[in-house]
PDB file of C-alpha atoms in Angstrom:
ATOM      1  CA  ARG A1178     108.099  20.411  29.043  1.00 48.00           C
ATOM      2  CA  GLN A1179     109.188  23.375  31.101  1.00 55.00           C
ATOM      3  CA  ASP A1180     109.417  25.777  28.141  1.00 55.00           C
ATOM      4  CA  HIS A1181     105.957  24.931  26.733  1.00 51.00           C
ATOM      5  CA  VAL A1182     103.470  27.820  26.719  1.00 51.00           C
ATOM      6  CA  ALA A1183      99.828  26.734  26.672  1.00 49.00           C
ATOM      7  CA  ASN A1184      96.855  28.761  25.558  1.00 48.00           C
ATOM      8  CA  THR A1185      95.322  29.671  28.906  1.00 52.00           C
ATOM      9  CA  MET A1186      92.347  31.492  27.456  1.00 50.00           C
ATOM     10  CA  PRO A1187      89.265  29.695  28.843  1.00 54.00           C
ATOM     11  CA  ALA A1188      87.307  29.823  25.589  1.00 60.00           C
ATOM     12  CA  PRO A1189      87.779  31.470  22.169  1.00 63.00           C
ATOM     13  CA  TYR A1190      84.586  33.535  22.290  1.00 78.00           C
ATOM     14  CA  TYR A1191      82.822  36.414  24.009  1.00 86.00           C
ATOM     15  CA  ARG A1192      80.442  35.413  26.796  1.00 88.00           C
ATOM     16  CA  PHE A1193      77.402  37.563  27.609  1.00 86.00           C
ATOM     17  CA  ASP A1194      75.466  37.110  30.846  1.00 85.00           C
ATOM     18  CA  GLY A1195      72.201  38.700  29.680  1.00 83.00           C
ATOM     19  CA  THR A1196      72.189  41.593  32.136  1.00 84.00           C
ATOM     20  CA  ASP A1197      74.360  44.538  31.120  1.00 85.00           C
ATOM     21  CA  ASP A1198      77.422  43.577  29.096  1.00 85.00           C
ATOM     22  CA  TYR A1199      78.043  44.338  25.431  1.00 86.00           C
ATOM     23  CA  ILE A1200      80.760  45.369  22.983  1.00 86.00           C
ATOM     24  CA  SER A1201      80.566  48.682  21.159  1.00 84.00           C
ATOM     25  CA  ALA A1202      82.836  49.797  18.339  1.00 80.00           C
ATOM     26  CA  THR A1203      82.449  53.409  17.240  1.00 74.00           C
ATOM     27  CA  ASN A1204      83.903  55.612  14.515  1.00 65.00           C
ATOM     28  CA  ASN A1205      83.243  52.915  11.933  1.00 67.00           C
ATOM     29  CA  GLN A1206      81.496  54.487   8.966  1.00 67.00           C
ATOM     30  CA  ILE A1207      78.882  52.043   7.675  1.00 74.00           C
ATOM     31  CA  THR A1208      77.273  52.604   4.273  1.00 76.00           C
ATOM     32  CA  HIS A1209      75.329  50.528   1.750  1.00 80.00           C
ATOM     33  CA  PRO A1210      76.153  47.918   0.650  1.00 87.00           C
ATOM     34  CA  PHE A1211      77.267  46.106   3.807  1.00 85.00           C
ATOM     35  CA  TYR A1212      76.851  42.859   5.655  1.00 88.00           C
ATOM     36  CA  LEU A1213      76.712  41.830   9.282  1.00 87.00           C
ATOM     37  CA  GLU A1214      78.101  38.400  10.103  1.00 90.00           C
ATOM     38  CA  THR A1215      78.338  36.455  13.337  1.00 90.00           C
ATOM     39  CA  LEU A1216      78.827  33.022  14.843  1.00 91.00           C
ATOM     40  CA  PHE A1217      76.849  32.657  18.079  1.00 88.00           C
ATOM     41  CA  LYS A1218      74.803  30.480  20.384  1.00 87.00           C
ATOM     42  CA  PHE A1219      72.201  31.275  23.016  1.00 81.00           C
ATOM     43  CA  ASP A1220      72.050  29.700  26.458  1.00 78.00           C
ATOM     44  CA  ASN A1221      68.253  29.527  26.525  1.00 64.00           C
ATOM     45  CA  TYR A1222      65.048  31.436  25.877  1.00 55.00           C
ATOM     46  CA  SER A1223      63.298  32.243  29.120  1.00 50.00           C
ATOM     47  CA  ASP A1224      62.530  35.958  28.904  1.00 49.00           C
ATOM     48  CA  GLY A1225      58.925  35.564  27.711  1.00 40.00           C
ATOM     49  CA  GLY A1226      59.034  37.683  24.555  1.00 46.00           C
ATOM     50  CA  THR A1227      62.251  39.667  24.771  1.00 61.00           C
ATOM     51  CA  ALA A1228      64.339  40.236  21.645  1.00 70.00           C
ATOM     52  CA  VAL A1229      68.081  40.176  22.180  1.00 74.00           C
ATOM     53  CA  GLY A1230      70.644  41.896  20.002  1.00 78.00           C
ATOM     54  CA  ILE A1231      73.491  39.833  18.637  1.00 82.00           C
ATOM     55  CA  VAL A1232      75.091  42.202  16.097  1.00 81.00           C
ATOM     56  CA  ASP A1233      73.774  45.682  15.397  1.00 80.00           C
ATOM     57  CA  ALA A1234      74.760  48.595  13.125  1.00 78.00           C
ATOM     58  CA  SER A1235      73.026  51.695  14.398  1.00 74.00           C
ATOM     59  CA  SER A1236      72.517  55.403  14.650  1.00 72.00           C
ATOM     60  CA  GLY A1237      70.091  56.483  17.347  1.00 66.00           C
ATOM     61  CA  ALA A1238      66.645  54.979  16.699  1.00 68.00           C
ATOM     62  CA  ARG A1239      67.665  53.601  13.283  1.00 72.00           C
ATOM     63  CA  TYR A1240      69.379  50.261  13.085  1.00 76.00           C
ATOM     64  CA  PHE A1241      70.033  47.026  11.242  1.00 81.00           C
ATOM     65  CA  ASN A1242      70.528  43.941  13.342  1.00 84.00           C
ATOM     66  CA  ILE A1243      70.709  40.211  13.704  1.00 85.00           C
ATOM     67  CA  ARG A1244      68.780  39.310  16.794  1.00 83.00           C
ATOM     68  CA  GLY A1245      67.328  36.409  18.659  1.00 81.00           C
ATOM     69  CA  HIS A1246      63.901  36.235  20.186  1.00 77.00           C
ATOM     70  CA  SER A1247      62.790  34.383  23.290  1.00 71.00           C
ATOM     71  CA  ASN A1248      60.240  32.557  21.148  1.00 75.00           C
ATOM     72  CA  GLY A1249      63.222  30.774  19.585  1.00 78.00           C
ATOM     73  CA  ASN A1250      63.580  32.700  16.327  1.00 83.00           C
ATOM     74  CA  ILE A1251      66.708  34.113  14.720  1.00 86.00           C
ATOM     75  CA  GLU A1252      65.649  37.370  13.067  1.00 85.00           C
ATOM     76  CA  ILE A1253      66.887  40.216  10.893  1.00 84.00           C
ATOM     77  CA  TRP A1254      65.449  43.531  11.986  1.00 81.00           C
ATOM     78  CA  ARG A1255      65.751  46.839  10.148  1.00 81.00           C
ATOM     79  CA  ARG A1256      64.251  49.984  11.591  1.00 78.00           C
ATOM     80  CA  ASN A1257      64.183  53.650  10.735  1.00 76.00           C
ATOM     81  CA  THR A1258      62.686  56.106  13.196  1.00 71.00           C
ATOM     82  CA  THR A1259      59.066  55.075  12.436  1.00 71.00           C
ATOM     83  CA  ASP A1260      58.938  51.930  10.263  1.00 68.00           C
ATOM     84  CA  ARG A1261      60.240  48.428  10.931  1.00 71.00           C
ATOM     85  CA  SER A1262      60.952  45.411   8.826  1.00 73.00           C
ATOM     86  CA  LEU A1263      61.358  41.986  10.401  1.00 74.00           C
ATOM     87  CA  VAL A1264      62.494  38.814   8.664  1.00 78.00           C
ATOM     88  CA  VAL A1265      62.361  35.540  10.585  1.00 78.00           C
ATOM     89  CA  LEU A1266      65.219  33.295   9.496  1.00 79.00           C
ATOM     90  CA  ALA A1267      65.080  30.117  11.531  1.00 79.00           C
ATOM     91  CA  ASP A1268      64.211  28.479  14.787  1.00 81.00           C
ATOM     92  CA  ALA A1269      67.203  28.415  17.108  1.00 80.00           C
ATOM     93  CA  ILE A1270      67.999  25.553  19.448  1.00 82.00           C
ATOM     94  CA  PRO A1271      69.663  26.596  22.728  1.00 81.00           C
ATOM     95  CA  ASP A1272      73.350  25.692  23.033  1.00 84.00           C
ATOM     96  CA  THR A1273      73.696  25.271  19.242  1.00 88.00           C
ATOM     97  CA  TRP A1274      76.148  27.335  17.194  1.00 89.00           C
ATOM     98  CA  TYR A1275      74.711  29.377  14.275  1.00 90.00           C
ATOM     99  CA  HIS A1276      76.539  31.291  11.568  1.00 92.00           C
ATOM    100  CA  VAL A1277      74.374  34.152  10.253  1.00 91.00           C
ATOM    101  CA  LEU A1278      75.249  36.638   7.521  1.00 92.00           C
ATOM    102  CA  ALA A1279      72.788  39.411   6.597  1.00 90.00           C
ATOM    103  CA  TYR A1280      73.600  41.467   3.491  1.00 91.00           C
ATOM    104  CA  PHE A1281      71.925  44.863   3.015  1.00 87.00           C
ATOM    105  CA  GLU A1282      72.384  46.098  -0.558  1.00 88.00           C
ATOM    106  CA  ASP A1283      70.291  49.228  -0.044  1.00 86.00           C
ATOM    107  CA  ALA A1284      67.640  50.670   2.262  1.00 81.00           C
ATOM    108  CA  THR A1285      65.021  48.001   1.437  1.00 82.00           C
ATOM    109  CA  SER A1286      66.694  44.746   0.355  1.00 86.00           C
ATOM    110  CA  VAL A1287      68.165  41.962   2.463  1.00 87.00           C
ATOM    111  CA  LYS A1288      69.778  38.605   1.761  1.00 90.00           C
ATOM    112  CA  ALA A1289      70.290  36.377   4.758  1.00 90.00           C
ATOM    113  CA  TYR A1290      72.224  33.150   5.169  1.00 93.00           C
ATOM    114  CA  VAL A1291      72.139  30.713   8.079  1.00 91.00           C
ATOM    115  CA  ASN A1292      74.951  28.164   8.274  1.00 92.00           C
ATOM    116  CA  GLY A1293      75.993  28.927   4.690  1.00 92.00           C
ATOM    117  CA  VAL A1294      72.513  28.503   3.167  1.00 91.00           C
ATOM    118  CA  LEU A1295      70.570  31.405   1.606  1.00 92.00           C
ATOM    119  CA  LEU A1296      67.206  31.564   3.402  1.00 89.00           C
ATOM    120  CA  VAL A1297      65.994  35.067   2.538  1.00 88.00           C
ATOM    121  CA  ASP A1298      66.313  37.244  -0.564  1.00 90.00           C
ATOM    122  CA  THR A1299      63.651  39.932  -0.357  1.00 85.00           C
ATOM    123  CA  ASP A1300      62.740  43.590  -0.592  1.00 84.00           C
ATOM    124  CA  SER A1301      60.800  45.314   2.145  1.00 76.00           C
ATOM    125  CA  THR A1302      58.163  47.991   1.836  1.00 69.00           C
ATOM    126  CA  HIS A1303      59.843  49.743   4.759  1.00 70.00           C
ATOM    127  CA  SER A1304      63.029  51.640   4.143  1.00 73.00           C
ATOM    128  CA  ALA A1305      65.897  52.294   6.532  1.00 75.00           C
ATOM    129  CA  ALA A1306      68.404  54.685   5.043  1.00 70.00           C
ATOM    130  CA  ILE A1307      71.993  54.954   6.163  1.00 71.00           C
ATOM    131  CA  ASP A1308      73.720  58.296   6.377  1.00 67.00           C
ATOM    132  CA  ASN A1309      76.985  59.558   7.837  1.00 69.00           C
ATOM    133  CA  THR A1310      75.714  59.117  11.417  1.00 71.00           C
ATOM    134  CA  PHE A1311      75.879  55.315  11.180  1.00 73.00           C
ATOM    135  CA  ASP A1312      79.130  54.721  12.995  1.00 72.00           C
ATOM    136  CA  LYS A1313      78.464  52.047  15.611  1.00 76.00           C
ATOM    137  CA  ALA A1314      78.773  48.290  15.534  1.00 80.00           C
ATOM    138  CA  ILE A1315      77.362  46.722  18.686  1.00 84.00           C
ATOM    139  CA  VAL A1316      77.487  43.126  19.891  1.00 87.00           C
ATOM    140  CA  GLY A1317      75.438  41.639  22.716  1.00 85.00           C
ATOM    141  CA  VAL A1318      72.660  44.234  23.033  1.00 83.00           C
ATOM    142  CA  GLN A1319      69.899  45.633  20.877  1.00 78.00           C
ATOM    143  CA  ARG A1320      70.738  49.329  20.300  1.00 72.00           C
ATOM    144  CA  LEU A1321      72.707  51.593  22.628  1.00 71.00           C
ATOM    145  CA  THR A1322      70.128  54.354  22.904  1.00 68.00           C
ATOM    146  CA  SER A1323      67.719  53.012  25.529  1.00 70.00           C
ATOM    147  CA  PRO A1324      69.490  49.638  25.577  1.00 73.00           C
ATOM    148  CA  THR A1325      67.197  46.615  25.574  1.00 73.00           C
ATOM    149  CA  GLY A1326      67.656  42.958  24.864  1.00 80.00           C
ATOM    150  CA  TYR A1327      70.983  42.003  26.384  1.00 84.00           C
ATOM    151  CA  MET A1328      72.183  38.699  24.975  1.00 84.00           C
ATOM    152  CA  LYS A1329      72.705  35.644  27.163  1.00 84.00           C
ATOM    153  CA  GLY A1330      75.062  33.356  25.305  1.00 85.00           C
ATOM    154  CA  GLU A1331      78.311  33.336  23.379  1.00 88.00           C
ATOM    155  CA  VAL A1332      79.633  35.054  20.252  1.00 90.00           C
ATOM    156  CA  ALA A1333      82.663  33.468  18.613  1.00 90.00           C
ATOM    157  CA  PHE A1334      83.158  36.369  16.174  1.00 87.00           C
ATOM    158  CA  PHE A1335      81.418  39.185  14.354  1.00 87.00           C
ATOM    159  CA  ARG A1336      82.292  41.095  11.205  1.00 85.00           C
ATOM    160  CA  VAL A1337      81.003  43.993   9.178  1.00 83.00           C
ATOM    161  CA  GLY A1338      81.800  43.774   5.467  1.00 85.00           C
ATOM    162  CA  ASN A1339      81.412  46.307   2.671  1.00 86.00           C
ATOM    163  CA  HIS A1340      80.413  44.191  -0.334  1.00 88.00           C
ATOM    164  CA  GLU A1341      77.986  41.484  -1.389  1.00 91.00           C
ATOM    165  CA  PRO A1342      79.638  38.168  -0.734  1.00 92.00           C
ATOM    166  CA  THR A1343      79.116  35.505  -3.373  1.00 92.00           C
ATOM    167  CA  ALA A1344      77.558  32.178  -2.395  1.00 89.00           C
ATOM    168  CA  ALA A1345      81.066  30.671  -2.486  1.00 89.00           C
ATOM    169  CA  GLU A1346      82.380  33.420  -0.165  1.00 90.00           C
ATOM    170  CA  VAL A1347      79.513  32.831   2.270  1.00 91.00           C
ATOM    171  CA  LYS A1348      80.381  29.127   2.376  1.00 88.00           C
ATOM    172  CA  GLU A1349      84.040  30.039   2.929  1.00 87.00           C
ATOM    173  CA  LEU A1350      83.092  32.446   5.722  1.00 85.00           C
ATOM    174  CA  TYR A1351      80.867  29.772   7.270  1.00 86.00           C
ATOM    175  CA  SER A1352      83.735  27.294   7.135  1.00 84.00           C
ATOM    176  CA  GLY A1353      86.086  29.793   8.811  1.00 74.00           C
ATOM    177  CA  ALA A1354      88.026  31.083   5.802  1.00 67.00           C
ATOM    178  CA  SER A1355      89.133  34.697   5.571  1.00 62.00           C
ATOM    179  CA  VAL A1356      87.608  36.814   2.785  1.00 57.00           C
ATOM    180  CA  PRO A1357      89.553  39.961   1.803  1.00 57.00           C
ATOM    181  CA  TYR A1358      88.211  43.492   2.238  1.00 54.00           C
ATOM    182  CA  LYS A1359      86.906  44.854  -1.092  1.00 55.00           C
ATOM    183  CA  TYR A1360      87.913  48.330  -2.248  1.00 51.00           C
TER     184      TYR A1360
END
């Protein structure tokens, strides 16, 4: 048909080459409780120990992120200026899509889901407090101050939410449903 308009977008995702590209959204006030959610896949792990940022909420040297590691792990990392807390979620297989949602109720607790399944529900001895300087959401790199860990792979979407999703909501998010913003 002559009047047919096709979707000419090559792929419905963001592609990161692992060298210097990322997405940064600023002026987004992030406070507890909140969650980070993403659907992603890595090309491969060949960096020999490098952690790569997938989705990050940050303020200077303090951040909360979902990251991948060249050893094949998907991880949740929370850091204040001196202390860190790392939770290993799963082994990742290159070229496989993963849906990850990490919920941070307060400065020490985290619940994390991979592909709709709750894998972590824990409190940490290390605390990472959020204040009014947390205003960045970053995709494709681990932190913007002294950027390290550029992602090599694809991100289909990312979201920051402001409530604790129920198990049913997590399954809906994993399946692609839209969950309304909570006031």
